CSV table of C-alpha atoms and ligand atoms in Angstrom, one decimal:
chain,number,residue,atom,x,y,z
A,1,UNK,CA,-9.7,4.7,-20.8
A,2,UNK,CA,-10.5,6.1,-17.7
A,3,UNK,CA,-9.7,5.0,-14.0
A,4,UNK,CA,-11.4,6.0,-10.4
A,5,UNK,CA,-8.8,5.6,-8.4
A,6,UNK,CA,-10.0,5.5,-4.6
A,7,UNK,CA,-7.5,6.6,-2.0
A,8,UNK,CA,-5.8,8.7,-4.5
A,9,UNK,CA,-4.6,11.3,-2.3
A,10,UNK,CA,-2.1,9.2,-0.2
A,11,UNK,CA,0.5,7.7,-0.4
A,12,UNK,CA,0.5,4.7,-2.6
A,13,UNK,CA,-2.7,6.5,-4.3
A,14,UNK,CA,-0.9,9.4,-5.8
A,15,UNK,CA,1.9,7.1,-7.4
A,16,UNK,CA,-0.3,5.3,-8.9
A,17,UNK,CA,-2.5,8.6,-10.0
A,18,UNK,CA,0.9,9.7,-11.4
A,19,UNK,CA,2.0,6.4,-13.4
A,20,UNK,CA,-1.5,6.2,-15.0
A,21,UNK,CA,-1.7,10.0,-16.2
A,22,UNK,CA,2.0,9.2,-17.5
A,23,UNK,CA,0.5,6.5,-19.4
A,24,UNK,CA,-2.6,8.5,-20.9
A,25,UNK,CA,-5.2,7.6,-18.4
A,26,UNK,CA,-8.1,10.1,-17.9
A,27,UNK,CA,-8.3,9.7,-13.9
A,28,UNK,CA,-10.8,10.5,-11.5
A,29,UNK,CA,-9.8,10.6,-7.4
A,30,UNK,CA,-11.6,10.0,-4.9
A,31,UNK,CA,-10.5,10.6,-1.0
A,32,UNK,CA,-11.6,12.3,2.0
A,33,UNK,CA,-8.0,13.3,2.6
A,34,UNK,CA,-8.5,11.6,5.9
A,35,UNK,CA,-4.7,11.0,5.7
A,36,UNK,CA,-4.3,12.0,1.9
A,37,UNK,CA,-2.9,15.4,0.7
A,38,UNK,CA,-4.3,17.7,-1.7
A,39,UNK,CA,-1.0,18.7,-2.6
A,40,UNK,CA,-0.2,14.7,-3.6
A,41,UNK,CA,-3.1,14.4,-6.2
A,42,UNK,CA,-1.9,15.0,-10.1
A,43,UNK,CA,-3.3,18.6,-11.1
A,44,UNK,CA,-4.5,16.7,-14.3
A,45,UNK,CA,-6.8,14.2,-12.0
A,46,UNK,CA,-10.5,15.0,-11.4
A,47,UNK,CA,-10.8,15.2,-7.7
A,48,UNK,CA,-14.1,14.0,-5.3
A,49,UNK,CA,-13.5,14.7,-1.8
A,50,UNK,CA,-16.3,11.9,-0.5
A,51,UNK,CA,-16.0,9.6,1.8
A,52,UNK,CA,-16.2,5.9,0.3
A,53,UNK,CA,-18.7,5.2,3.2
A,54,UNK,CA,-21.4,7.5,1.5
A,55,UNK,CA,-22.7,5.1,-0.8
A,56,UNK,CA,-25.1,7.8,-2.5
A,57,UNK,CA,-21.9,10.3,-3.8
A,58,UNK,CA,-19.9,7.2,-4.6
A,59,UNK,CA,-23.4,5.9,-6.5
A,60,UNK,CA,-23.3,8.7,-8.2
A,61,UNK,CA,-19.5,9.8,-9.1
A,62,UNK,CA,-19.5,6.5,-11.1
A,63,UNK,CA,-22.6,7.1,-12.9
A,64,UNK,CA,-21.4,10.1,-13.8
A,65,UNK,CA,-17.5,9.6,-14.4
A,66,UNK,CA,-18.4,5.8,-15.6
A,67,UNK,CA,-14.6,4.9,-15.7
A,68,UNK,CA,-13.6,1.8,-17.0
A,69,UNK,CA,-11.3,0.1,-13.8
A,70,UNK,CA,-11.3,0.8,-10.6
A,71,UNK,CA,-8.1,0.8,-8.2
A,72,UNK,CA,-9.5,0.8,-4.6
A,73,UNK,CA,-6.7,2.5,-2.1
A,74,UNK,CA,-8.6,4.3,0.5
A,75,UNK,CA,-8.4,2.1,3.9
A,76,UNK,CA,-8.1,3.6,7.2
A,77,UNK,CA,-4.5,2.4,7.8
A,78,UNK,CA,-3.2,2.0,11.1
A,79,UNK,CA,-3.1,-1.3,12.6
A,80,UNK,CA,-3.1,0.4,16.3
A,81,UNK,CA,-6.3,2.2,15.2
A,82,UNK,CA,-7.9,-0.7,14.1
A,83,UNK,CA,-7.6,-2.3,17.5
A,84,UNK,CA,-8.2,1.1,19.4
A,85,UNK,CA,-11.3,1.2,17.1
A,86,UNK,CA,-12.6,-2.1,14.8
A,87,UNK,CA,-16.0,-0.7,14.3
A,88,UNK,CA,-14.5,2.6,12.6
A,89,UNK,CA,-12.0,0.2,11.0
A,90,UNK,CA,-14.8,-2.4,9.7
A,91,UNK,CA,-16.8,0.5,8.4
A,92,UNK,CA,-13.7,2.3,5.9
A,93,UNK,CA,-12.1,-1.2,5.3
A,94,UNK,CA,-14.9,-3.3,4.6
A,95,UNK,CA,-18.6,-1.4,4.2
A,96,UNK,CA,-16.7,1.5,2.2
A,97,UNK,CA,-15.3,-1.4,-0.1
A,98,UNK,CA,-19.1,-2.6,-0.4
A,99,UNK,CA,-20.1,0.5,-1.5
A,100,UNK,CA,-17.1,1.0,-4.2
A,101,UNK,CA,-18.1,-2.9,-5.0
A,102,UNK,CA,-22.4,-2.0,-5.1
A,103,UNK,CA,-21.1,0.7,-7.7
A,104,UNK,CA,-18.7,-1.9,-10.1
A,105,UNK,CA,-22.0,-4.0,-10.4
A,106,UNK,CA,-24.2,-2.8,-13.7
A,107,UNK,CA,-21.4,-0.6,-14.4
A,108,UNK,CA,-18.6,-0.9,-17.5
A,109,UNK,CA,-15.8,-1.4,-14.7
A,110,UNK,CA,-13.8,-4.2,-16.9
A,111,UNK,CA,-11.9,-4.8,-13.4
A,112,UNK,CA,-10.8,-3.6,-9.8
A,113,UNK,CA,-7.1,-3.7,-8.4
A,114,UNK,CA,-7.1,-3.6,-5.0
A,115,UNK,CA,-4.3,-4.1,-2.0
A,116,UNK,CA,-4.0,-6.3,0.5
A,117,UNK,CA,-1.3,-6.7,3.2
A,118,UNK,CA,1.3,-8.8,4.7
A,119,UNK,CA,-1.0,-7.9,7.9
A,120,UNK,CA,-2.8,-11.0,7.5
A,121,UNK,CA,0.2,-13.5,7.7
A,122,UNK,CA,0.5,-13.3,11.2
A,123,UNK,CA,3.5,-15.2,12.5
A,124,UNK,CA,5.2,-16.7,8.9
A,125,UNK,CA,4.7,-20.5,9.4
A,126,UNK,CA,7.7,-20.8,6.8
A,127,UNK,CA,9.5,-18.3,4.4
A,128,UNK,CA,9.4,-16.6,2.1
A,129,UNK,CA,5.6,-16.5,2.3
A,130,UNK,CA,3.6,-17.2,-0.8
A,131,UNK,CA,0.4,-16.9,-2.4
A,132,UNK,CA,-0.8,-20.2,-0.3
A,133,UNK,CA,0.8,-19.2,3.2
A,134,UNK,CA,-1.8,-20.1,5.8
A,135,UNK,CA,-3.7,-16.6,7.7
A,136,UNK,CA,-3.7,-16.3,10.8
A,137,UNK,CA,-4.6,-12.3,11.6
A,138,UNK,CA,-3.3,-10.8,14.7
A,139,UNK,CA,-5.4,-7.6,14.1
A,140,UNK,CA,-8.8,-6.0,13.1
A,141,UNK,CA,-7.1,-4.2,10.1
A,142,UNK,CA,-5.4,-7.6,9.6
A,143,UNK,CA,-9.0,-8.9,9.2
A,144,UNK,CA,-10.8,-6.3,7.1
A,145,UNK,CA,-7.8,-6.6,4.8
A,146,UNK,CA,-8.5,-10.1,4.3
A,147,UNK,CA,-12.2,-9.5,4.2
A,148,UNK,CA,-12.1,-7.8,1.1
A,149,UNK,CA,-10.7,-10.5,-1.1
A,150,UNK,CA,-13.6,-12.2,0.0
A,151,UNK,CA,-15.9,-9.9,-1.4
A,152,UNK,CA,-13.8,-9.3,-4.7
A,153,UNK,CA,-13.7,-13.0,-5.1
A,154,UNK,CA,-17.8,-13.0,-4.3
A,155,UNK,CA,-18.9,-10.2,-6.9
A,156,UNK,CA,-16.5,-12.1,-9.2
A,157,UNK,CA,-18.8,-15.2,-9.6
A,158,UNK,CA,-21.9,-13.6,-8.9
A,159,UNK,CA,-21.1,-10.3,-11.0
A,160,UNK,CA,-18.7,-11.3,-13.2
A,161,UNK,CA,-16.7,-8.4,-12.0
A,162,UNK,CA,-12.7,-9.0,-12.1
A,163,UNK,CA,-10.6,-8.1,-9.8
A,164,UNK,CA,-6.3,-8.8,-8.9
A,165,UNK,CA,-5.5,-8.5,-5.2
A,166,UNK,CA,-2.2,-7.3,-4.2
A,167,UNK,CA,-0.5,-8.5,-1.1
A,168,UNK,CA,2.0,-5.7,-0.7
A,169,UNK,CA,4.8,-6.5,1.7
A,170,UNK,CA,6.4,-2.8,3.3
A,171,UNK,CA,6.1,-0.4,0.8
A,172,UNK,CA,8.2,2.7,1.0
A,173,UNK,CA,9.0,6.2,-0.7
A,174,UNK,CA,8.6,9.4,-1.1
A,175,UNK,CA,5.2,11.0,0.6
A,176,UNK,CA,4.8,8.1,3.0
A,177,UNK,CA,4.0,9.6,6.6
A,178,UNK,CA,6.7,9.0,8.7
A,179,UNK,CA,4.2,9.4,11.9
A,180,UNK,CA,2.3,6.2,11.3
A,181,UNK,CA,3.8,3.0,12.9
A,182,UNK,CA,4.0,0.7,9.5
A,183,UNK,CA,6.5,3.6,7.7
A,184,UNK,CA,9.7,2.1,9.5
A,185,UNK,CA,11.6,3.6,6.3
A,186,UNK,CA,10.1,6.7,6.2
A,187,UNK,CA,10.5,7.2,10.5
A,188,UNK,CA,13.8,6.2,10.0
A,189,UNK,CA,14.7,8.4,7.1
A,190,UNK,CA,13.0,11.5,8.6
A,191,UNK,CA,15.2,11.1,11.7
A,192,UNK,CA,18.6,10.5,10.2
A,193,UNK,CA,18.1,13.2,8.1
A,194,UNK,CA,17.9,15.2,10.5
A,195,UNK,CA,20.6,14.0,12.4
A,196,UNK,CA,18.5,12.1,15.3
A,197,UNK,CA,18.9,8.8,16.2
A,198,UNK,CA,16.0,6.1,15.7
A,199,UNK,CA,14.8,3.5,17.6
A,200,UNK,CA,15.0,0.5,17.3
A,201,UNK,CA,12.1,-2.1,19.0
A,202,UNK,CA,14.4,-5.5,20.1
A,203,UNK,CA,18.1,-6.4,18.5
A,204,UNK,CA,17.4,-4.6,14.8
A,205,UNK,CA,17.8,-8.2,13.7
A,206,UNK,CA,13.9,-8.8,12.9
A,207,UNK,CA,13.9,-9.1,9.1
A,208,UNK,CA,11.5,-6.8,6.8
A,209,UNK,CA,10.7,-7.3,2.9
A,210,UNK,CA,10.9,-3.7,1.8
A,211,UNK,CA,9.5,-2.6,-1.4
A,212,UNK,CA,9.6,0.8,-3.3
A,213,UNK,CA,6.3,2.8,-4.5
A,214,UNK,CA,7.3,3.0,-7.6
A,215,UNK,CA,7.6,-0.7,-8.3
A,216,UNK,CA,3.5,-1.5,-6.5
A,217,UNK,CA,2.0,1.5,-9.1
A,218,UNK,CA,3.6,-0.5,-12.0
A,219,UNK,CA,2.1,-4.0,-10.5
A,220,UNK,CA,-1.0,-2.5,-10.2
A,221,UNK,CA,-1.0,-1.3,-13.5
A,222,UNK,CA,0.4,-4.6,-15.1
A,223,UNK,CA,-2.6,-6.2,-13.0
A,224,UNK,CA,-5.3,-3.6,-14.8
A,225,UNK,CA,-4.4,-5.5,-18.1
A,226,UNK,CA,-5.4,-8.7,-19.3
A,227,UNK,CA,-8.2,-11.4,-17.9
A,228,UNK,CA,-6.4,-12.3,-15.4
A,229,UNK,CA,-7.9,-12.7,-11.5
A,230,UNK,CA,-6.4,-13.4,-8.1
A,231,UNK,CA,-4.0,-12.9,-5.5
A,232,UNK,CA,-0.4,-11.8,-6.0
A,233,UNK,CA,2.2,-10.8,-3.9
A,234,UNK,CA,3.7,-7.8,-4.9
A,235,UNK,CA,7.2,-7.8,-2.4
A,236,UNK,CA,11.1,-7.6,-3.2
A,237,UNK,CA,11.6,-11.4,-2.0
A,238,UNK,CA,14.3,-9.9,-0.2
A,239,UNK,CA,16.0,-10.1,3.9
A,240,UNK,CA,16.6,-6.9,5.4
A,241,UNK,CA,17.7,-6.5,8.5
A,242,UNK,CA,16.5,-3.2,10.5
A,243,UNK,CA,20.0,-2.8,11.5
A,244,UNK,CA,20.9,-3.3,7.2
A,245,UNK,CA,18.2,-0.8,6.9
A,246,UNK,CA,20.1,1.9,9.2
A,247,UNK,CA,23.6,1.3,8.1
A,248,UNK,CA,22.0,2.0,4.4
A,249,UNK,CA,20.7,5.4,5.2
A,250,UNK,CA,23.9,6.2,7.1
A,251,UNK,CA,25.9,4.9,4.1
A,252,UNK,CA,23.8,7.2,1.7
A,253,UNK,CA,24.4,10.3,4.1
A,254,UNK,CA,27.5,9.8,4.9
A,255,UNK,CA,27.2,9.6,8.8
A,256,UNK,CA,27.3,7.2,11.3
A,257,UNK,CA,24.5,7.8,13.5
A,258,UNK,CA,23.6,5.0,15.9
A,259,UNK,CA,20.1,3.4,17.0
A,260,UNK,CA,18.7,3.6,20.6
A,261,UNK,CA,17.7,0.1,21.0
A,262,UNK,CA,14.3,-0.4,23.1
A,263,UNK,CA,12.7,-3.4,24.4
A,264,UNK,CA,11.0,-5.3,21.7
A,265,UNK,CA,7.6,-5.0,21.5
A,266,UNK,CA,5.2,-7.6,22.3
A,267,UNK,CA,3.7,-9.3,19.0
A,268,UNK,CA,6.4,-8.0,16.9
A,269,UNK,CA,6.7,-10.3,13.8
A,270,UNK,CA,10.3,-11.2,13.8
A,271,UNK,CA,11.0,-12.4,10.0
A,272,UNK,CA,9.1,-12.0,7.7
A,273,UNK,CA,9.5,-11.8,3.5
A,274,UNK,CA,7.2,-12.6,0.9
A,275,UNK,CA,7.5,-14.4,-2.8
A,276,UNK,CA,7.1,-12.8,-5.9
A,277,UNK,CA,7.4,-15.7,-7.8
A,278,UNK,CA,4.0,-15.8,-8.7
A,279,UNK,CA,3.9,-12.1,-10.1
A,280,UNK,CA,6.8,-12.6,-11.5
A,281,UNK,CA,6.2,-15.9,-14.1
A,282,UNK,CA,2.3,-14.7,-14.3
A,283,UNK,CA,2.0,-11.1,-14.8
A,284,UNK,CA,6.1,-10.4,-15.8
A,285,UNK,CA,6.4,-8.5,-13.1
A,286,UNK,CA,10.2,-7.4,-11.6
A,287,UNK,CA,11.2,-4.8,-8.6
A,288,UNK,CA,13.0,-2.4,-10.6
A,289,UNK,CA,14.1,-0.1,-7.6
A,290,UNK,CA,16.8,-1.7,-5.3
A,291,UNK,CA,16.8,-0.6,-1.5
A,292,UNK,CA,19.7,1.4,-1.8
A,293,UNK,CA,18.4,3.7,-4.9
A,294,UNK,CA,14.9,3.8,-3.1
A,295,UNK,CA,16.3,4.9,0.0
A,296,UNK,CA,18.4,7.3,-2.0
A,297,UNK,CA,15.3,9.1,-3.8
A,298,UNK,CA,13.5,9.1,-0.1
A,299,UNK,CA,16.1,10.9,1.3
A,300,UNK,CA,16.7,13.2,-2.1
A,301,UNK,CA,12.9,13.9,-1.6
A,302,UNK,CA,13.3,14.9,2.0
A,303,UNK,CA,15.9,17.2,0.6
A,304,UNK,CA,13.7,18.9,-1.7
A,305,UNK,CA,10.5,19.5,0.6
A,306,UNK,CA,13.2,21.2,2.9
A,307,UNK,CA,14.1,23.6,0.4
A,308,UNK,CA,10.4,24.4,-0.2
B,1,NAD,N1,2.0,1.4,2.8
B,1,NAD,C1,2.1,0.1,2.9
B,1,NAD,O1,3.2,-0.4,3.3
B,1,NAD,C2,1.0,-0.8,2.5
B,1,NAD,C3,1.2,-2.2,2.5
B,1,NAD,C4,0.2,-3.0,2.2
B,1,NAD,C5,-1.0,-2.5,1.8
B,1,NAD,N2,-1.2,-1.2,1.8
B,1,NAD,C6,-2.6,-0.7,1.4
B,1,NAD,O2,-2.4,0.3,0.3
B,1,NAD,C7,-3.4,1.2,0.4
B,1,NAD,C8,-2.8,2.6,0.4
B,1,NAD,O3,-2.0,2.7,1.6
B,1,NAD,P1,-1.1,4.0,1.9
B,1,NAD,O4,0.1,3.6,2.6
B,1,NAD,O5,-0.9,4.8,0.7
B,1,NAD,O6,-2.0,4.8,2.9
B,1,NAD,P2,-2.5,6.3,2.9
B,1,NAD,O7,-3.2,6.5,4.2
B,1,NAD,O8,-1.5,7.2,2.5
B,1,NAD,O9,-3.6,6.3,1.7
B,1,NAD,C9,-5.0,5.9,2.0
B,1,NAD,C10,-5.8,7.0,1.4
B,1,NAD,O10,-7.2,6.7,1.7
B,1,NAD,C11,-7.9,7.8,2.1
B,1,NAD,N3,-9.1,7.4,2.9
B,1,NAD,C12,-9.1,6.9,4.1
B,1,NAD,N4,-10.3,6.6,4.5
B,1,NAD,C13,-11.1,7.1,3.5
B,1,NAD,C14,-12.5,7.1,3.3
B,1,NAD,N5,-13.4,6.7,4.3
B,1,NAD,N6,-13.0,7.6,2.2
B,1,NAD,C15,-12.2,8.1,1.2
B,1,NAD,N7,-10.9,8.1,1.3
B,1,NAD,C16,-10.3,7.6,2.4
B,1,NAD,C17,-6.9,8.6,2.9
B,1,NAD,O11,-7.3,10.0,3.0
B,1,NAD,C18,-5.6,8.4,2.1
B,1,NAD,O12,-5.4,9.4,1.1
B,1,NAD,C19,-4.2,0.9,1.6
B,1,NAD,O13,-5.4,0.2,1.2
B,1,NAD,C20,-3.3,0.0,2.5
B,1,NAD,O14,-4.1,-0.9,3.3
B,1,NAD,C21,-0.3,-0.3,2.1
């Protein structure tokens, strides 16, 4: 079986590159390393560097690599670039996805996986946030995010094309950038480790749904199987505090470094946490990975790329 796995350079990308060669997928990447690595992708992955918005390479990568699912993870990122720039946004986010979608259609692709964000909650009318929570999108990324399942749901019926979209709450681990602005583990882990203090945006009491890495590639993978369509959160159900989060990593390194507290920042979401029972009872999905073992691998991993 073989999967094209867009986005496959990054972050959540290569895990997933990683867990399907584990599992004896053929795999076929396909990023611009716009913000993917070279050095992330599995040496036993075919690699295209194209752009998903150059519908004629992508065109022709799937005739010619004709895989058999589809997980679609390139998206420009950055919820500040989005509103700095909606047009460049609206053209990865939601033409690109046309493009990988025009391809699916007269193809074998059995199914895409593709995944959403907790970006197009808004302000939680009540928690923990479920499958059937009300939208309300506070952003252009927020909005090309939700887009998509639109189209997936559209070349469903009219192409008979499945697809699973997966609302990931804040997904963290090892190879996350720790410069962009949704990585608050990764930021925070960076600094500490190195013995600086992070900020913290209002009292540290806003509430955060972390989930590790590891734990979305083996969703997505559980979604590849089976006839089943939809929506699904994929999220730990669980409260954490930022102020939890910094007294964990200072647990784990056995420090007691203390935040520099800042004014919060206007349109800050202050609690928010998602429901995986859905995932759960449907697709027998569980987090394995705890917050403290997670944080303890990010910060083993920060370890190792030192020595390097
Ligand atoms: N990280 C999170 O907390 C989180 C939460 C919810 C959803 N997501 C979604 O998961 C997916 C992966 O996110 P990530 O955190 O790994 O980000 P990432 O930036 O590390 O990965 C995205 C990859 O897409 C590639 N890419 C960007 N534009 C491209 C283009 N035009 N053509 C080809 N490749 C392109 C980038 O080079 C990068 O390798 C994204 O769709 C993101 O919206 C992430």
């Amino acid at each position: 079986m073989k999967v094209l796995v867009t986005g496959g350079a990054g972050f959540v990308g290569s895990h997933i590159v990683d867990l399907l060669i584990q599992r004896g997928y053929e795999v076929v990447v396909v990023d611009n390393l716009y913000h993917g690595n070279l050095k992330n992708i599995n040496s036993r992955a075919v690699f295209y560097k194209v752009d998903i918005r150059d519908k004629y390479k992508i065109k022709d990568i799937f005739d010619k690599e004709k895989p058999d699912y589809v997980i679609h993870e390139a998206s420009q990122i950055s919820v500040e670039n989005s509103i700095e720039n909606p047009i460049l946004d609206a053209e990865i986010n939601i033409l690109g996805t046309i493009n990988v979608l025009e391809s699916c259609k007269g193809s074998k692709v059995k199914k895409i996986i593709y995944p959403a964000s907790a970006a197009i909650f808004g302000e939680p009318e009540y928690l923990p946030i479920d499958e059937k929570h009300p939208l309300s999108m506070l952003s252009p990324y927020g909005v090309s995010k939700h887009t998509v399942e639109h189209y997936l749901d559209v070349y469903n019926k009219i192409y008979g094309i499945n697809y699973v979209s997966l609302r990931c709450s804040n997904v963290y681990g090892p190879r996350q950038d720790s410069s962009g602005e949704g990585g608050v583990v990764s930021i925070f882990c960076n600094k500490m480790f190195n013995g600086e203090r992070p900020i913290i945006f209002g009292d540290g009491e806003q509430i955060r749904d972390f989930i590790y890495v590891t734990d979305v590639a083996r969703a997505t993978l559980m979604a590849m199987s089976g006839n089943i369509n939809g929506i699904f959160n994929v999220c730990s159900g669980t409260k954490t505090s930022i102020n939890k989060l910094v007294k964990s990593i200072n647990k784990i390194l056995d420090q007691d470094i203390k935040a520099i507290n800042k004014e919060e920042r206007k349109g800050d979401i202050k609690f928010s946490f998602m429901s995986n029972v859905k995932i759960n009872s449907i697709l027998k999905w569980e987090q394995k990975i705890r917050l403290e073992d997670g944080l303890r691998n990010m910060l083993k991993y920060l370890e190792m790329e030192k020595k390097v």
